[in-house]
mmCIF file of C-alpha atoms in Angstrom:
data_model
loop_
_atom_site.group_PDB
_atom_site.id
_atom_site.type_symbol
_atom_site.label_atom_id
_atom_site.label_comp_id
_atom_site.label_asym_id
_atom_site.label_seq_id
_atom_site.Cartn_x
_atom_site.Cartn_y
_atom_site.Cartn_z
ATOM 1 C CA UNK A 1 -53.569 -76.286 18.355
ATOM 2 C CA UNK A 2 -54.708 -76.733 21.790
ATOM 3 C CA UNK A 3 -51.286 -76.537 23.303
ATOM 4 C CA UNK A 4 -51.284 -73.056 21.270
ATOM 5 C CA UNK A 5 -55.152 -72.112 22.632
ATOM 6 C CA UNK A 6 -53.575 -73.171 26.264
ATOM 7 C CA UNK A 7 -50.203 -71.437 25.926
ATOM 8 C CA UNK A 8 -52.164 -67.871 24.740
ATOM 9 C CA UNK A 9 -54.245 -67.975 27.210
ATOM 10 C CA UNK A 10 -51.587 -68.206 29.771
ATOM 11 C CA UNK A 11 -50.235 -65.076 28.561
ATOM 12 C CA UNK A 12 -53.657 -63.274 29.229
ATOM 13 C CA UNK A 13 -53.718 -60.708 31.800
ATOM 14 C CA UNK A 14 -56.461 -62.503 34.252
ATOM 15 C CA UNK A 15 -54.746 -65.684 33.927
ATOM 16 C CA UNK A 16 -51.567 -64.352 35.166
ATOM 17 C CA UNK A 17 -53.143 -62.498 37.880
ATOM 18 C CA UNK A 18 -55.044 -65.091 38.637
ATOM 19 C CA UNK A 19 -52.561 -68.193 39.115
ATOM 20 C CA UNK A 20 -50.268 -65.221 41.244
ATOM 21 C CA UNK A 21 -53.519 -64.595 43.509
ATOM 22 C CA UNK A 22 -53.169 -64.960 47.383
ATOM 23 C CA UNK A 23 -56.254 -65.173 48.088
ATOM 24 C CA UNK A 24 -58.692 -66.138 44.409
ATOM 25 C CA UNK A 25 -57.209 -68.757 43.955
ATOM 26 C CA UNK A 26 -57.776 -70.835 47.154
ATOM 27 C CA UNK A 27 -61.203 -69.898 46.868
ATOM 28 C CA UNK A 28 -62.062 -70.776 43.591
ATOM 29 C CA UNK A 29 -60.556 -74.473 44.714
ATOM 30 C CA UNK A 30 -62.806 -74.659 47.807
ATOM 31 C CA UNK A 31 -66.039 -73.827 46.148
ATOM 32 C CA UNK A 32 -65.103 -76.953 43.203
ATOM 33 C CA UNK A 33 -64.354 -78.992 45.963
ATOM 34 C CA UNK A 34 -67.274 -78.242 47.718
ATOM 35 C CA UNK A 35 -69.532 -78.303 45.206
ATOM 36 C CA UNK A 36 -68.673 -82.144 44.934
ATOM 37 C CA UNK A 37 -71.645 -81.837 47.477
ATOM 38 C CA UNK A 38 -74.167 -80.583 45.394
ATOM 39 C CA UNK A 39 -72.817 -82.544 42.467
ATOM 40 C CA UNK A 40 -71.940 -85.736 43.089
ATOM 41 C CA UNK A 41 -73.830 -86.073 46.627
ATOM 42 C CA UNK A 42 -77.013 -85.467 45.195
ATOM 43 C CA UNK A 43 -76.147 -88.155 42.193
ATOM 44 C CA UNK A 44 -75.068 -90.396 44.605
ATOM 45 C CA UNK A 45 -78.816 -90.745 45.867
ATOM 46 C CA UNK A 46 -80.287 -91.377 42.525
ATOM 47 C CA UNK A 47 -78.026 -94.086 42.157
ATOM 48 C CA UNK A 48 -78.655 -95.602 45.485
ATOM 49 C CA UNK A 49 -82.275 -95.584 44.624
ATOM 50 C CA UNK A 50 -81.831 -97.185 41.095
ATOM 51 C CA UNK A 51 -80.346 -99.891 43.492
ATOM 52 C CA UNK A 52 -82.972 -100.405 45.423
ATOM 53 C CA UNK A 53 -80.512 -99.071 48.502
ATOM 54 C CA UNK A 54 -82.022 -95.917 49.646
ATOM 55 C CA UNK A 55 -85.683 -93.459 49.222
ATOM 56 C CA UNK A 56 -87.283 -96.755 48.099
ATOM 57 C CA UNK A 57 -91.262 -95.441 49.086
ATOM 58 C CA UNK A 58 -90.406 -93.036 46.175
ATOM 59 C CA UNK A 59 -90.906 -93.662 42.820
ATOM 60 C CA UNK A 60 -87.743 -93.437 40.595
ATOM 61 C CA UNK A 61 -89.304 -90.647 38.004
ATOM 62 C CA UNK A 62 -90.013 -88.713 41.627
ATOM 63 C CA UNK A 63 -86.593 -89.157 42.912
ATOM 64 C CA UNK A 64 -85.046 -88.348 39.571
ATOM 65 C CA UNK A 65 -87.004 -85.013 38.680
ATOM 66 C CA UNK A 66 -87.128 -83.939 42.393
ATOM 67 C CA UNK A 67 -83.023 -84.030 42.835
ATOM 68 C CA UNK A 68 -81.855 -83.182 39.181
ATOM 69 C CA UNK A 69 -82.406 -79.342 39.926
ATOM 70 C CA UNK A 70 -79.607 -79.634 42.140
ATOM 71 C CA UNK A 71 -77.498 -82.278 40.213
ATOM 72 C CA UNK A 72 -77.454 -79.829 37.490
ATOM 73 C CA UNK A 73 -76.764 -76.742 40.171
ATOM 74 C CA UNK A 74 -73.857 -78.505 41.392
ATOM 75 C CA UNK A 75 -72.841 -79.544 38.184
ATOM 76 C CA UNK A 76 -72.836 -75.905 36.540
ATOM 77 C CA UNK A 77 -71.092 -74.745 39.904
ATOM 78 C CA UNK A 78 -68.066 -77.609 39.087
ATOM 79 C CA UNK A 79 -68.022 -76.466 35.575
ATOM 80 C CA UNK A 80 -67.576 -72.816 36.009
ATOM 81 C CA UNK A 81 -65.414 -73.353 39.036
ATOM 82 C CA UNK A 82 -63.285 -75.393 37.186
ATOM 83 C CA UNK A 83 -62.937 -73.588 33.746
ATOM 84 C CA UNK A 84 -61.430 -70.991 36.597
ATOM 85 C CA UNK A 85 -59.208 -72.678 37.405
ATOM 86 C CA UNK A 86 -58.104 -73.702 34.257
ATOM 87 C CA UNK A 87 -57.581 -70.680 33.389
ATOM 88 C CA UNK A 88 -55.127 -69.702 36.042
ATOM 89 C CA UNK A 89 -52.643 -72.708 35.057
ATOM 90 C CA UNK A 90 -53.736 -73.450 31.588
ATOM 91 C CA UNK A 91 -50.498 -75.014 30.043
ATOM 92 C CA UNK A 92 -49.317 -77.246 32.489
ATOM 93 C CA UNK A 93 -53.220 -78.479 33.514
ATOM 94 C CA UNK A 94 -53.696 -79.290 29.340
ATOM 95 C CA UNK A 95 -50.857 -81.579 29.991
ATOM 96 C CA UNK A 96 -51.411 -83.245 32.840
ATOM 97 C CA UNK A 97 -52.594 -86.666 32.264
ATOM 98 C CA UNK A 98 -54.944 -86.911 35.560
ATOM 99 C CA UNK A 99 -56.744 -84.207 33.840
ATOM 100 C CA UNK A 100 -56.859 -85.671 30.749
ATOM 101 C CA UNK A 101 -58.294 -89.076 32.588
ATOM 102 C CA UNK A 102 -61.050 -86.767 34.252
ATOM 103 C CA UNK A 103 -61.984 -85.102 31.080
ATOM 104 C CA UNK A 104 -62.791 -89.128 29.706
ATOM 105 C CA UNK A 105 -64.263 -90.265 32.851
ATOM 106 C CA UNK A 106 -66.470 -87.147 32.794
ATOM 107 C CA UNK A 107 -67.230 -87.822 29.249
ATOM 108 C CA UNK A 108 -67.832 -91.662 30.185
ATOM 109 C CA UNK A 109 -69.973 -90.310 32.722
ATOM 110 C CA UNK A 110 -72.185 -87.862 30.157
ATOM 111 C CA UNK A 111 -72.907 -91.190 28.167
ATOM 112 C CA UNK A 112 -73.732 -93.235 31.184
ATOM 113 C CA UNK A 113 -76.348 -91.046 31.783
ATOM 114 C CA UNK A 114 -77.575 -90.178 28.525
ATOM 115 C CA UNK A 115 -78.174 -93.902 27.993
ATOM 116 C CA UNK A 116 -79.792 -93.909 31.621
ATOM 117 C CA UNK A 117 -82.209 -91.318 30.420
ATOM 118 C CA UNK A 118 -82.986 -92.838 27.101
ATOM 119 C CA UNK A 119 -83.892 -95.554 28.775
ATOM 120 C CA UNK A 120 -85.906 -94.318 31.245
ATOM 121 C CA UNK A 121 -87.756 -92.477 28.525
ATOM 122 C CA UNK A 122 -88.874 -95.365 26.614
ATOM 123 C CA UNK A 123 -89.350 -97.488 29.371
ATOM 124 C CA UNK A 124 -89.503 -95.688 32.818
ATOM 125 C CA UNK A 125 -93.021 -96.067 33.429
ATOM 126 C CA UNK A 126 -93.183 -99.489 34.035
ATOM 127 C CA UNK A 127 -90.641 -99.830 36.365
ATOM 128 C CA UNK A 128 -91.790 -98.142 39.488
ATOM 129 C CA UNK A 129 -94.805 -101.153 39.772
ATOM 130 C CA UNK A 130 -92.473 -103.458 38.335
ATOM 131 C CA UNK A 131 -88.473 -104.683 39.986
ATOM 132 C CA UNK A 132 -85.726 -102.694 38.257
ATOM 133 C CA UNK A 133 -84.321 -104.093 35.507
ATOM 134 C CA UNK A 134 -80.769 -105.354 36.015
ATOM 135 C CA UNK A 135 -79.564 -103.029 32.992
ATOM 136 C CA UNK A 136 -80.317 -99.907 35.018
ATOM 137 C CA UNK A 137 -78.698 -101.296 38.175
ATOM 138 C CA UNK A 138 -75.283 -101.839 35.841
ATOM 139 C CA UNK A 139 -75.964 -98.208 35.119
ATOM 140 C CA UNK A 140 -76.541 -96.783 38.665
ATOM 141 C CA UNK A 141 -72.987 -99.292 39.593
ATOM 142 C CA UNK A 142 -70.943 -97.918 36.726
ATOM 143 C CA UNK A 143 -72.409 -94.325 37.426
ATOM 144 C CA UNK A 144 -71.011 -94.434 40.999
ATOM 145 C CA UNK A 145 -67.027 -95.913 39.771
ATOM 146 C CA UNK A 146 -66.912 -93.393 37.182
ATOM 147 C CA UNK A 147 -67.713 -90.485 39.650
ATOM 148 C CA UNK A 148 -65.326 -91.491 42.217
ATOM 149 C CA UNK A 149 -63.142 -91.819 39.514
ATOM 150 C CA UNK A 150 -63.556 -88.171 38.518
ATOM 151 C CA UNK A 151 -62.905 -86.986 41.974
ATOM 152 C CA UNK A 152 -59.847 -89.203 42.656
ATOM 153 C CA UNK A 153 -58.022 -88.075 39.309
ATOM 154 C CA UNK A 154 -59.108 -84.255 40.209
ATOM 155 C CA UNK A 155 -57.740 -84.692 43.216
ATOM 156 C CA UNK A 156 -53.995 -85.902 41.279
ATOM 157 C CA UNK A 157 -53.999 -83.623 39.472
ATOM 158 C CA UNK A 158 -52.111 -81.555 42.022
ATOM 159 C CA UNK A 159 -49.270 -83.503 41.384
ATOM 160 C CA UNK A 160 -46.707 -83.345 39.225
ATOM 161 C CA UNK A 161 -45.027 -86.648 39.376
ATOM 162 C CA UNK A 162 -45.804 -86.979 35.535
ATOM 163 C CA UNK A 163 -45.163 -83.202 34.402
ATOM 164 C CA UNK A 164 -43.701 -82.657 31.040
ATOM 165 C CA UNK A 165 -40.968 -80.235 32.154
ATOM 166 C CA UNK A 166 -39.728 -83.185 34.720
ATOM 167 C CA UNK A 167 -38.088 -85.735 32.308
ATOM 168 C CA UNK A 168 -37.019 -88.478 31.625
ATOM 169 C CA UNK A 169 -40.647 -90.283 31.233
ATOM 170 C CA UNK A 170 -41.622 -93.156 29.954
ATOM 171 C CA UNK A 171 -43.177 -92.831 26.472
ATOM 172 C CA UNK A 172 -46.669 -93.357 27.069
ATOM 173 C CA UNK A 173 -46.397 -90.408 29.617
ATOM 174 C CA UNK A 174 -45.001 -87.908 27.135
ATOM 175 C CA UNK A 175 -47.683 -89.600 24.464
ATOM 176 C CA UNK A 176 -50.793 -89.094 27.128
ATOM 177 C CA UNK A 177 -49.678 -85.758 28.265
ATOM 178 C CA UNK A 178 -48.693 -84.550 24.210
ATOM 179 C CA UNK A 179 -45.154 -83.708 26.007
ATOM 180 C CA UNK A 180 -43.102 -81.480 23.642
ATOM 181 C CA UNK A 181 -39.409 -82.992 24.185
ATOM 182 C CA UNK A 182 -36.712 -80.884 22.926
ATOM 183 C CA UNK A 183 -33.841 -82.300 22.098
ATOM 184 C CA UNK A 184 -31.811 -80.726 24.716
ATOM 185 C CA UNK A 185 -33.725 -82.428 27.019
ATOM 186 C CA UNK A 186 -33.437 -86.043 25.715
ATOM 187 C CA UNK A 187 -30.360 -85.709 25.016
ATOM 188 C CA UNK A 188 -28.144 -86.965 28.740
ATOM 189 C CA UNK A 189 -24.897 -85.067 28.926
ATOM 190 C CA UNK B 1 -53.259 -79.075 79.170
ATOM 191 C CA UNK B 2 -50.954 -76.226 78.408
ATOM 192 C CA UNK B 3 -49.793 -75.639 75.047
ATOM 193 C CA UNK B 4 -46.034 -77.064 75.600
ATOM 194 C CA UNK B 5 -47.981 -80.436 76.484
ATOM 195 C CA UNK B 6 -50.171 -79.782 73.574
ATOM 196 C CA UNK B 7 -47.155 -79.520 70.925
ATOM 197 C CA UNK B 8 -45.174 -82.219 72.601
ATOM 198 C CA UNK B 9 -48.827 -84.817 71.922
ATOM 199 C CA UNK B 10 -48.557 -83.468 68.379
ATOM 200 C CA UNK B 11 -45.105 -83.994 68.058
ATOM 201 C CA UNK B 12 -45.014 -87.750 69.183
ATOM 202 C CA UNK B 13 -48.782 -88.457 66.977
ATOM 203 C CA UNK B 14 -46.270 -86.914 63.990
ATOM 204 C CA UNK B 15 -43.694 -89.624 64.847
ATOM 205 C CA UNK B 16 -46.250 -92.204 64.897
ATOM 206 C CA UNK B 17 -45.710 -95.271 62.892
ATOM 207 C CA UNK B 18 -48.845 -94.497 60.415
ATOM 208 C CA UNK B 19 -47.649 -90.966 59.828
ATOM 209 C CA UNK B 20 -43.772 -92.033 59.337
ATOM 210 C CA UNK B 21 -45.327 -94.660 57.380
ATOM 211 C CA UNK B 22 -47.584 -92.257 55.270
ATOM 212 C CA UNK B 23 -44.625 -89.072 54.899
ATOM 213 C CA UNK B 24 -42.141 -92.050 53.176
ATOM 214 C CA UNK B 25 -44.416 -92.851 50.678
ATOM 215 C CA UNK B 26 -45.121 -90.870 47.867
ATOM 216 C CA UNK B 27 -48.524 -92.309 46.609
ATOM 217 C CA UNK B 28 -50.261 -92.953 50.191
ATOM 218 C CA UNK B 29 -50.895 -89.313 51.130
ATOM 219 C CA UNK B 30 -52.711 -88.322 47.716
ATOM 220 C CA UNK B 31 -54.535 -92.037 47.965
ATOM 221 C CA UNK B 32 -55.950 -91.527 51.327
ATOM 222 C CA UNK B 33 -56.513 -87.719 50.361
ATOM 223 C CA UNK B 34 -58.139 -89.060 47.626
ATOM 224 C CA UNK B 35 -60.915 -91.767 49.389
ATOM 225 C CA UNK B 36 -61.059 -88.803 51.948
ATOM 226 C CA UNK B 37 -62.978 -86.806 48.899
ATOM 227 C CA UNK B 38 -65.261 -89.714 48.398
ATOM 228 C CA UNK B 39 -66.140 -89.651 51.905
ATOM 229 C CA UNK B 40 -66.874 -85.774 51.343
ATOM 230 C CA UNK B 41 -69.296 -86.505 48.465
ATOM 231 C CA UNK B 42 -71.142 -89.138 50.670
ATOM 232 C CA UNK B 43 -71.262 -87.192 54.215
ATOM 233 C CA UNK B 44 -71.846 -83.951 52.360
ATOM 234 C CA UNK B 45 -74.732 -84.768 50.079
ATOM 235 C CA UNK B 46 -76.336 -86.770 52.814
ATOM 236 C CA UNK B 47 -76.378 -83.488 55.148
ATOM 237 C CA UNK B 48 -77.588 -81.757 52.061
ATOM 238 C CA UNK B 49 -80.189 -83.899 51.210
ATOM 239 C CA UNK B 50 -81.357 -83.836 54.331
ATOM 240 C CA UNK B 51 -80.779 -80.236 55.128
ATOM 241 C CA UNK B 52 -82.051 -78.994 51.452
ATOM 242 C CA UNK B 53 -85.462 -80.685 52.614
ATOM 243 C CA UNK B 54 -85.500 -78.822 55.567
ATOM 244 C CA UNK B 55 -85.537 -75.793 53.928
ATOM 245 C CA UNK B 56 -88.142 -77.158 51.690
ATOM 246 C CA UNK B 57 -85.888 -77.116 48.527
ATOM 247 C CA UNK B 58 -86.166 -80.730 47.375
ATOM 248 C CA UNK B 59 -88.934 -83.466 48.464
ATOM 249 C CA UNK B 60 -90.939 -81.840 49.844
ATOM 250 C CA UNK B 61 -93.707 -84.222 48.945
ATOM 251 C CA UNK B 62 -91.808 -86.424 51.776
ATOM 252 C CA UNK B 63 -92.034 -85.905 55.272
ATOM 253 C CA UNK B 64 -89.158 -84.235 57.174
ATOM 254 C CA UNK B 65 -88.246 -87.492 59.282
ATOM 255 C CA UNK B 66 -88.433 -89.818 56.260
ATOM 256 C CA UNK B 67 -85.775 -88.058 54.354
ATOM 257 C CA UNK B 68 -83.431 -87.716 57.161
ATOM 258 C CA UNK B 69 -84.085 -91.196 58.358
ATOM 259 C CA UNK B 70 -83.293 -92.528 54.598
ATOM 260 C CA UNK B 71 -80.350 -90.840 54.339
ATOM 261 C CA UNK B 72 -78.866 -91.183 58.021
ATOM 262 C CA UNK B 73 -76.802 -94.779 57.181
ATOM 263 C CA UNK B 74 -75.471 -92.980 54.226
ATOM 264 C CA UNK B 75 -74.464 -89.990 56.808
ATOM 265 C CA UNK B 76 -72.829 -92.828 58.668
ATOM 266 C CA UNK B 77 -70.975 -94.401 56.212
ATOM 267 C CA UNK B 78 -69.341 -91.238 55.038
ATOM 268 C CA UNK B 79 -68.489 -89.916 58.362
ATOM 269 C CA UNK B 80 -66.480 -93.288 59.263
ATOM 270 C CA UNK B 81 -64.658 -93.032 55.678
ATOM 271 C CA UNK B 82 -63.838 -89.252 56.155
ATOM 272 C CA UNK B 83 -62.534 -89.896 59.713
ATOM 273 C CA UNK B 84 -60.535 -93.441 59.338
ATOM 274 C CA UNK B 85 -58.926 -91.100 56.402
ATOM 275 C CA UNK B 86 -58.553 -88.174 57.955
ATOM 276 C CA UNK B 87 -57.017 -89.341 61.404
ATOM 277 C CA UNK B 88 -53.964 -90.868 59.038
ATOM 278 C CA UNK B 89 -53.579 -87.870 57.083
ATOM 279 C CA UNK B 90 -53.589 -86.026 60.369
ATOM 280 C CA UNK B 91 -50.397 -88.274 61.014
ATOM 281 C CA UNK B 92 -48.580 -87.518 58.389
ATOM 282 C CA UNK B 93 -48.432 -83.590 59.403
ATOM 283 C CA UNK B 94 -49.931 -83.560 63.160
ATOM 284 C CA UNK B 95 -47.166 -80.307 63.692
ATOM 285 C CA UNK B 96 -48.232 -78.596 60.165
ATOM 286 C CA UNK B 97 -51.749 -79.004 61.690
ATOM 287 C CA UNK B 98 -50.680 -77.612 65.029
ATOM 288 C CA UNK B 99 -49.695 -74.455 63.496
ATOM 289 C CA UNK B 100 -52.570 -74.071 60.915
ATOM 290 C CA UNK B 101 -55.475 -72.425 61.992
ATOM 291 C CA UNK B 102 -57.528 -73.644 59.324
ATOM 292 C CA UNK B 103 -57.050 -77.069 60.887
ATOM 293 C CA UNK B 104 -58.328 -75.705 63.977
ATOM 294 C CA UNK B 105 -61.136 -73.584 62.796
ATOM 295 C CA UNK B 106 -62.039 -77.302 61.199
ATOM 296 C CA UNK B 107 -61.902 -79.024 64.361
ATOM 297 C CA UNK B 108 -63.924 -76.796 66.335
ATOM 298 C CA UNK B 109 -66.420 -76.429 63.559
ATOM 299 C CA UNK B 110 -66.429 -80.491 62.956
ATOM 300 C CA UNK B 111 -67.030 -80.637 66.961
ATOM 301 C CA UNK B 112 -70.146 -78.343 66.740
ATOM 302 C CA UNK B 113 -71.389 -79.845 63.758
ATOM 303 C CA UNK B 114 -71.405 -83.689 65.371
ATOM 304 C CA UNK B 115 -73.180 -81.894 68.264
ATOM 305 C CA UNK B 116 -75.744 -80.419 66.739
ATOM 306 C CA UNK B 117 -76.089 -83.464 63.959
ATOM 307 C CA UNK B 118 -76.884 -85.895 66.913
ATOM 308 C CA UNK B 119 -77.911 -84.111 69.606
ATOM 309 C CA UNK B 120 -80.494 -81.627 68.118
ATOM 310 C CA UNK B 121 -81.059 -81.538 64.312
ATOM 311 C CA UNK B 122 -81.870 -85.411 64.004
ATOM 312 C CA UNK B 123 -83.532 -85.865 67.578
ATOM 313 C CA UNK B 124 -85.868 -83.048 66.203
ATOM 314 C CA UNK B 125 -86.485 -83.931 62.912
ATOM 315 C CA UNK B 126 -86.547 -87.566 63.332
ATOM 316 C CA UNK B 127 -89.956 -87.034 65.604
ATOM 317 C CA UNK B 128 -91.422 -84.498 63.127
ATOM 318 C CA UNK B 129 -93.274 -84.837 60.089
ATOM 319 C CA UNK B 130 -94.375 -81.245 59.951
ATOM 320 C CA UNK B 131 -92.907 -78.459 58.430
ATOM 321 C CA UNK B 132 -92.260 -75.699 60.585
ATOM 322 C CA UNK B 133 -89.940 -72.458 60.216
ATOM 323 C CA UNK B 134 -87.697 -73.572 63.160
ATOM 324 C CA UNK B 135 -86.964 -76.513 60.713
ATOM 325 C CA UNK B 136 -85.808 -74.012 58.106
ATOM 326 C CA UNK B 137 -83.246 -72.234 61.146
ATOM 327 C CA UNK B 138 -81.864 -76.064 61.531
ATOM 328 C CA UNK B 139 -81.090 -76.520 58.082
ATOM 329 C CA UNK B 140 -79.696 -73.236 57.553
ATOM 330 C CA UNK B 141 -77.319 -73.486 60.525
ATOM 331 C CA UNK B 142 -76.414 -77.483 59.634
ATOM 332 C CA UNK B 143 -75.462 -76.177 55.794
ATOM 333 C CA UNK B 144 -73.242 -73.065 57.564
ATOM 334 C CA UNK B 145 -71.222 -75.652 59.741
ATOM 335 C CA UNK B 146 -70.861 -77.999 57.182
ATOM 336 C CA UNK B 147 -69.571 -75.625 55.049
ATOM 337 C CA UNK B 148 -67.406 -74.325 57.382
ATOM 338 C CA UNK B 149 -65.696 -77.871 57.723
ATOM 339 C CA UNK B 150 -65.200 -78.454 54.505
ATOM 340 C CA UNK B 151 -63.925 -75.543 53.441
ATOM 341 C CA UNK B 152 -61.300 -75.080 56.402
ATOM 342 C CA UNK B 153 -60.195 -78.425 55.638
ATOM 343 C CA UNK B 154 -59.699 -77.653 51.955
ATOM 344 C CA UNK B 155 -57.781 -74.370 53.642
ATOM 345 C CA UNK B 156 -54.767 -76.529 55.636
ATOM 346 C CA UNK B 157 -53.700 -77.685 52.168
ATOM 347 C CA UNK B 158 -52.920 -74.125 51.013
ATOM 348 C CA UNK B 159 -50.765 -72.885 54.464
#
C-alpha cells in the first residue's frame, strides 16, 4: 500500500520536476542539513544540562522552556525539509533501509522524550534543589545516541549499497527494504 | 605560490596515504562523513546558542558572557571533531576540492569565521554582561558566516 502511495507519488508532476531540479534540489538538502543546527544543537544542550555538563546556574525547567522554541523550530524546519525531499525520490527513499532505521530511531527518539517530559511533569520540581535523578541522566545519555544515530543513518541514506534494483541481497535486506524480487531477477542465467 | 605549485600540493595531499587509504574503502568516506555531521550539530548549535542570545532570542535572563562562556568547550569539542574529519575527507578528493568552488568559498568563509570567533566576537562578549545593539551586529554576522560554511560544504558534495 505504501509502495503504491510512494510509486503514485513519483509519477506526480512536482515530484518529477523536482528530483530533475538543478538547482531545488541541492537546496532543499542544505537547509535539512543545516537545520541539524537548530534541531539537534539546541537538544544537545538540554541534554548536557540534564547531565550536569553544561548551563548548570540554570534551573532545568529554565533551560528546558527557554530552548524548546527553537528545538521545535528546528525540528518543524527538518520535517518539512525532509518530506521535500521525499517527495522528489519517493520510491527508492521508501525502500531504503537507512531510512527506514531513521524513521525508528526518530520514533525511539519521540518516546525518549515523551517519557522525559512525563517525568518531569510529575516530578520536575524537586529536582532543581535536589541532584538529578540517575533515571533522567539514562534519558539525557540515550537521547544523545539516538540523535547521532538519526543523523548518521540520514547521512547513508545517500547510498545505495543496499538498493532493491541492485541484487543479489541477502534476505534480510530485501525483507527490511520490502524489496519486490521478480523472478527474472533471482533467477542467474 | 602560483597556481601550478598550488595543484601540484593538491595533487601529492590526494596521493597521501590517508586519502589512498580512505578512496579504497567503501565504508570509510560515508563513516567519517558521517561523525563529520555530528561535529556539525555540536559546533553549530554551540555558535547558535551563543549567537541566538546575542540577538536576545533565547536566555536572555543570562548574561551575554555566561552563555558564551558555557558553551565555548562545547564550541571546542566540535570544531576539533569537524576538522580531524574533515582534513581526511579532504584527502580522499584534495583535486575534486581544487576545482570546486564551493570548497573554496568554504575555506575562505571557515577562515573568517575562526577570526572573528576568537579574535572579536568572544574577546567582546566574554567581558560583557550588557546587552547592547553592537551585540546584536555580532550575532547576526557570526550566524551569516556560519551559515555560509556549512552550506558551501554541503555544496562540494553536489559538483
Amino acid at each position: 500500500m505504501l509502495l503504491e502511495f510512494s510509486i503514485w507519488l513519483s509519477e506526480t508532476e512536482w515530484s518529477i520536476a523536482l528530483h530533475e531540479s538543478l538547482y531545488l534540489y541541492p537546496w532543499i538538502e542544505s537547509a535539512h542539513v543545516l537545520s541539524i543546527c537548530f534541531f539537534i544543537g539546541t537538544l544537545i544542550f538540554v541534554d548536557l544540562r540534564l547531565m550536569g555538563l553544561a548551563f548548570n546556574k540554570l534551573s532545568i525547567s529554565e533551560m528546558n522552556s527557554k530552548t524548546l522554541p527553537w528545538t521545535i523550530f528546528g525540528f518543524g524546519l527538518m520535517v518539512l525539509t525532509g518530506l521535500l525531499l521525499f517527495y522528489a525520490i519517493p520510491v527508492r527513499t521508501y525502500q531504503n533501509i537507512f531510512f527506514r532505521f531513521k524513521l525508528f530511531l526518530i520514533l525511539l527518539g519521540g518516546i525518549n522524550i515523551f517519557l522525559f517530559h512525563r517525568q518531569m511533569s510529575k516530578e520536575g520540581g524537586k529536582w532543581d534543589e535536589e541532584n538529578i535523578p540517575r533515571s533522567v541522566h539514562i534519558k539525557a545519555s540515550v537521547s544523545l545516541v539516538l540523535w547521532a544515530g538519526v543523523i548518521i543513518s540520514g547521512r547513508m541514506i545517500a547510498y545505495n549499497w543496499f538498493d532493491c534494483d541492485r541484487q543479489p541481497q541477502p534476505d534480510w535486506v530485501n525483507w527490511a527494504a520490502s524489496c519486490m524480487i521478480e523472478l527474472s531477477q533471482m533467477e542467474d542465467f | 605560490m602560483d597556481s601550478g605549485q598550488l595543484f601540484f600540493l593538491f595533487d601529492r595531499m590526494e596521493q597521501s596515504f590517508i586519502g589512498e587509504l580512505i578512496r579504497n574503502s567503501i565504508w570509510m568516506f560515508p563513516v567519517i562523513e558521517s561523525v563529520h555531521l555530528i561535529g556539525l550539530a555540536i559546533l553549530g548549535g554551540s555558535i547558535l546558542m551563543g549567537d541566538l542570545r546575542l540577538l536576545g532570542f533565547v536566555l536572555n535572563s543570562r548574561p551575554i558572557n555566561y552563555v558564551i562562556n558555557e558553551t565555548l568547550v562545547w564550541l571546542k569539542l566540535g570544531l576539533v571533531i569537524l576538522v580531524s574529519t574533515g582534513i581526511p575527507l579532504f584527502l580522499s578528493e584534495a583535486i575534486k576540492c581544487y576545482y570546486s568552488r564551493a570548497f573554496w568559498i568554504k575555506m575562505s568563509a571557515l577562515t573568517l569565521g575562526l577570526i572573528f570567533l576568537f579574535f572579536i566576537r568572544n574577546p567582546l562578549c566574554l567581558k560583557t554582561e550588557k546587552d547592547s545593539f553592537r551585540f546584536r551586529l555580532v550575532g547576526i554576522v557570526s550566524i551569516s558566516i556560519w551559515a555560509t560554511v556549512a552550506g558551501s560544504g554541503r555544496w562540494i558534495g553536489f559538483s
